[in-house]
Short mmCIF file of C-alpha atoms in Angstrom, two decimals:
data_model
loop_
_atom_site.label_atom_id
_atom_site.label_comp_id
_atom_site.label_asym_id
_atom_site.label_seq_id
_atom_site.Cartn_x
_atom_site.Cartn_y
_atom_site.Cartn_z
CA GLY A 1 -9.78 -6.94 12.63
CA GLU A 2 -7.07 -7.87 10.28
CA SER A 3 -4.24 -9.59 11.89
CA VAL A 4 -1.61 -7.46 9.86
CA GLY A 5 -0.70 -5.74 12.87
CA LEU A 6 -0.07 -8.12 15.35
CA HIS A 7 3.56 -8.22 15.43
CA LEU A 8 4.09 -4.49 14.45
CA PRO A 9 6.01 -1.85 17.00
CA THR A 10 2.99 0.10 18.70
CA LEU A 11 3.26 3.99 19.61
CA SER A 12 0.93 4.66 22.21
CA VAL A 13 -0.19 8.51 23.11
CA GLN A 14 -2.72 10.18 24.99
CA GLU A 15 -5.39 12.19 22.93
CA GLY A 16 -4.27 15.46 22.74
CA ASP A 17 -0.50 15.05 22.43
CA ASN A 18 1.54 14.86 19.29
CA SER A 19 2.50 11.83 17.41
CA ILE A 20 6.15 11.27 15.56
CA ILE A 21 6.11 8.10 13.65
CA ASN A 22 9.74 7.04 12.32
CA CYS A 23 10.56 5.46 9.09
CA ALA A 24 14.37 4.49 7.68
CA TYR A 25 14.29 3.84 3.98
CA SER A 26 17.20 1.72 2.43
CA ASN A 27 17.94 3.09 -0.81
CA SER A 28 19.69 6.69 -1.38
CA ALA A 29 18.16 6.88 -4.80
CA SER A 30 14.79 7.15 -3.72
CA ASP A 31 13.12 10.17 -4.31
CA TYR A 32 9.60 10.42 -3.68
CA PHE A 33 7.49 9.11 -0.45
CA ILE A 34 4.69 8.84 0.73
CA TRP A 35 2.70 8.22 4.23
CA TYR A 36 -0.46 5.82 4.39
CA LYS A 37 -2.87 5.38 7.29
CA GLN A 38 -4.47 1.99 7.47
CA GLU A 39 -7.39 1.20 9.58
CA SER A 40 -8.66 -2.28 10.63
CA GLY A 41 -10.56 -3.59 7.38
CA LYS A 42 -9.44 -1.06 5.29
CA GLY A 43 -7.15 -0.78 2.64
CA PRO A 44 -4.22 2.24 2.82
CA GLN A 45 -5.03 5.58 2.69
CA PHE A 46 -2.86 8.53 1.31
CA ILE A 47 -2.00 11.05 4.02
CA ILE A 48 0.85 12.71 2.45
CA ASP A 49 3.60 12.86 0.19
CA ILE A 50 7.34 14.37 -0.13
CA ARG A 51 9.65 14.83 -2.74
CA SER A 52 13.51 14.40 -2.40
CA ASN A 53 13.94 18.14 -3.17
CA MET A 54 12.15 18.90 -0.02
CA ASP A 55 12.79 18.42 3.80
CA LYS A 56 9.46 19.42 5.31
CA ARG A 57 6.19 19.63 4.18
CA GLN A 58 2.85 20.41 5.82
CA GLY A 59 -0.68 19.29 5.56
CA GLN A 60 -4.07 19.31 7.44
CA ARG A 61 -2.50 18.30 11.57
CA VAL A 62 -0.09 16.32 9.64
CA THR A 63 4.00 17.04 8.83
CA VAL A 64 6.56 14.92 7.09
CA LEU A 65 10.15 15.61 7.44
CA LEU A 66 12.76 14.26 5.53
CA ASN A 67 16.67 13.78 6.00
CA LYS A 68 18.53 12.63 3.10
CA THR A 69 21.50 12.62 5.05
CA VAL A 70 20.66 9.38 7.46
CA LYS A 71 17.65 8.49 4.99
CA HIS A 72 15.31 9.07 7.67
CA LEU A 73 11.21 10.05 7.19
CA SER A 74 9.23 11.01 10.33
CA LEU A 75 5.50 11.78 10.38
CA GLN A 76 4.20 14.21 12.79
CA ILE A 77 0.75 14.61 14.01
CA ALA A 78 -0.51 17.29 16.02
CA ALA A 79 -3.24 17.06 18.47
CA THR A 80 -3.77 13.24 17.94
CA GLN A 81 -7.07 12.35 18.07
CA PRO A 82 -8.51 8.54 18.36
CA GLY A 83 -9.88 8.63 14.85
CA ASP A 84 -5.85 8.61 14.25
CA SER A 85 -5.73 5.40 15.72
CA ALA A 86 -4.37 3.03 13.29
CA VAL A 87 -1.35 1.52 11.05
CA TYR A 88 1.00 4.07 9.47
CA PHE A 89 3.12 3.01 6.86
CA CYS A 90 6.13 4.92 4.93
CA ALA A 91 6.66 3.95 1.29
CA GLU A 92 9.49 5.21 -1.02
CA ASN A 93 9.35 5.26 -4.93
CA ARG A 94 12.69 4.02 -5.89
CA GLY A 95 12.34 5.22 -9.84
CA GLY A 96 10.49 3.88 -12.58
CA TYR A 97 6.44 4.62 -12.51
CA ASN A 98 5.31 4.19 -8.93
CA LYS A 99 7.21 1.56 -7.71
CA LEU A 100 6.63 1.54 -4.12
CA ILE A 101 8.28 -0.23 -1.90
CA PHE A 102 6.97 -0.05 1.89
CA GLY A 103 8.31 -0.18 5.45
CA ALA A 104 6.90 -2.92 7.83
CA GLY A 105 4.34 -0.03 9.48
CA THR A 106 3.62 1.21 13.06
CA ARG A 107 0.55 1.00 15.08
CA LEU A 108 -0.79 4.24 16.69
CA ALA A 109 -2.69 3.51 19.60
CA VAL A 110 -4.53 6.98 20.83
CA HIS A 111 -5.71 6.62 24.57
CA PRO A 112 -8.39 9.13 25.56
CA GLU B 1 -17.24 8.28 -6.29
CA ALA B 2 -13.38 7.46 -7.20
CA GLN B 3 -12.40 3.97 -6.18
CA VAL B 4 -10.65 0.81 -6.35
CA THR B 5 -13.07 -2.49 -6.13
CA GLN B 6 -12.00 -6.04 -5.20
CA ASN B 7 -13.99 -9.35 -5.31
CA PRO B 8 -14.57 -11.23 -3.25
CA ARG B 9 -13.46 -9.42 0.35
CA TYR B 10 -13.04 -13.01 2.04
CA LEU B 11 -11.95 -16.73 0.41
CA ILE B 12 -11.30 -19.80 1.81
CA THR B 13 -10.26 -22.36 -0.56
CA VAL B 14 -8.31 -25.65 -1.14
CA THR B 15 -4.69 -25.89 -1.88
CA GLY B 16 -4.68 -26.61 -5.99
CA LYS B 17 -8.13 -24.92 -7.03
CA LYS B 18 -7.70 -22.31 -9.58
CA LEU B 19 -8.87 -18.62 -8.08
CA THR B 20 -9.36 -14.93 -9.56
CA VAL B 21 -9.67 -12.03 -7.47
CA THR B 22 -10.81 -9.11 -9.77
CA CYS B 23 -10.17 -5.46 -9.68
CA SER B 24 -11.89 -2.41 -11.06
CA GLN B 25 -10.88 1.17 -11.08
CA ASN B 26 -13.20 3.62 -12.36
CA MET B 27 -10.74 6.31 -12.34
CA ASN B 28 -9.04 6.02 -15.86
CA HIS B 29 -5.57 5.33 -14.27
CA GLU B 30 -2.85 3.69 -16.16
CA TYR B 31 -0.88 2.18 -13.78
CA MET B 32 -2.14 -1.02 -11.56
CA SER B 33 -0.96 -3.44 -9.30
CA TRP B 34 -1.39 -5.80 -6.82
CA TYR B 35 0.49 -6.34 -3.44
CA ARG B 36 0.35 -8.65 -0.37
CA GLN B 37 0.08 -7.58 3.00
CA ASP B 38 2.06 -10.20 5.65
CA PRO B 39 2.27 -9.63 9.04
CA GLY B 40 5.60 -7.94 10.01
CA LEU B 41 6.38 -7.24 6.57
CA GLY B 42 3.93 -4.29 5.32
CA LEU B 43 3.10 -4.52 1.63
CA ARG B 44 4.98 -6.51 -0.95
CA GLN B 45 4.34 -5.99 -4.79
CA ILE B 46 3.61 -8.91 -6.65
CA TYR B 47 2.77 -7.94 -10.48
CA TYR B 48 2.00 -4.50 -11.92
CA SER B 49 0.77 -3.06 -15.01
CA MET B 50 1.72 0.28 -16.60
CA ASN B 51 -1.04 0.17 -19.48
CA VAL B 52 -3.18 -2.30 -21.10
CA GLU B 53 -1.59 -5.62 -22.42
CA VAL B 54 1.64 -4.29 -20.63
CA THR B 55 1.99 -6.27 -17.06
CA ASP B 56 5.64 -6.83 -15.16
CA LYS B 57 6.89 -8.79 -12.25
CA GLY B 58 7.07 -7.03 -9.36
CA ASP B 59 9.11 -8.26 -6.00
CA VAL B 60 7.10 -11.39 -5.52
CA PRO B 61 5.53 -12.68 -8.30
CA GLU B 62 5.76 -16.81 -7.83
CA GLY B 63 2.62 -18.44 -8.03
CA TYR B 64 0.89 -15.90 -9.12
CA LYS B 65 -0.70 -14.31 -12.83
CA VAL B 66 -2.25 -11.14 -13.93
CA SER B 67 -3.56 -10.03 -16.96
CA ARG B 68 -4.80 -6.56 -18.36
CA LYS B 69 -7.08 -6.54 -21.39
CA GLU B 70 -8.86 -3.31 -20.58
CA LYS B 71 -8.01 -0.27 -18.61
CA ARG B 72 -10.06 -0.73 -15.35
CA ASN B 73 -9.59 -4.12 -15.12
CA PHE B 74 -6.51 -6.17 -13.79
CA PRO B 75 -7.25 -9.69 -12.08
CA LEU B 76 -4.88 -11.52 -9.90
CA ILE B 77 -4.58 -15.66 -10.88
CA LEU B 78 -3.49 -17.72 -8.37
CA GLU B 79 -3.73 -21.38 -10.80
CA SER B 80 -2.62 -23.64 -7.82
CA PRO B 81 -2.80 -22.03 -4.41
CA SER B 82 -0.92 -23.01 -1.75
CA PRO B 83 -1.07 -22.49 1.94
CA ASN B 84 1.95 -19.92 1.67
CA GLN B 85 -0.50 -17.67 -0.28
CA THR B 86 -2.74 -17.07 2.57
CA SER B 87 -2.76 -13.26 3.14
CA LEU B 88 -4.00 -10.10 2.49
CA TYR B 89 -4.53 -8.89 -0.70
CA PHE B 90 -4.36 -5.45 -2.12
CA CYS B 91 -4.97 -3.84 -5.31
CA ALA B 92 -3.87 -0.28 -6.09
CA SER B 93 -4.17 2.30 -9.09
CA SER B 94 -2.70 5.26 -10.17
CA ASP B 95 -2.46 8.08 -12.41
CA LYS B 96 0.17 8.09 -15.56
CA GLY B 97 3.41 9.73 -13.86
CA LYS B 98 6.40 9.30 -11.44
CA ASP B 99 5.32 10.72 -8.48
CA THR B 100 2.06 10.13 -8.05
CA GLU B 101 -0.13 8.52 -4.77
CA ALA B 102 -1.64 5.07 -5.30
CA PHE B 103 -5.20 4.56 -4.62
CA PHE B 104 -5.95 0.77 -2.73
CA GLY B 105 -8.91 -1.08 -2.92
CA GLN B 106 -10.57 -2.45 0.36
CA GLY B 107 -8.38 -5.43 0.35
CA THR B 108 -8.83 -9.43 -0.12
CA ARG B 109 -8.60 -11.59 3.01
CA LEU B 110 -7.37 -15.53 1.44
CA THR B 111 -7.01 -18.67 3.16
CA VAL B 112 -5.63 -21.42 1.81
CA VAL B 113 -6.06 -24.75 3.24
#
């Protein structure tokens, strides 16, 4: 597998539990945020996005929360499954055409 | 199938030997970019292109070149690779517009010895 996750913080959860992955962003001017999932040996895959005029958005089993006051973003995964095991990145758009700035990532490990 | 295709997937080369990593997308996207991914640093943008013949530097452009002669292709060129360019590289494309998701290729693992 790839070595990109060797130094990442890891969140370990039991299968079936809910997972919460957090991300702090730095630029108050950022107005668009995306969560990506990266499985071993693959490129990042879009999960969900949110614009700065919203504070919550829901998808299938996933919810993203945005707190602009403290510049914090979270990804909630309901009923976590083994297939959710991956590295998760938040990305912020600081303006312009898709100028994405990525966080360092969090590894999610799901145990049976 | 909509996809971004990079080649090669794995490459080992020696310092100073010019190389090109190809990237092609079949979604007619205007915007393409290159990222490198290193442990603990996430993805950092190297170069991006907003359209044919329009390219600009990202956050870590030193030692890299790009070209955008056709809409679908966006090759990354390392004229004289050095060991600090050993990394995992991703090409991405997205549709025109400010807030649109980026689609990523499968990655190219480059090792420079």
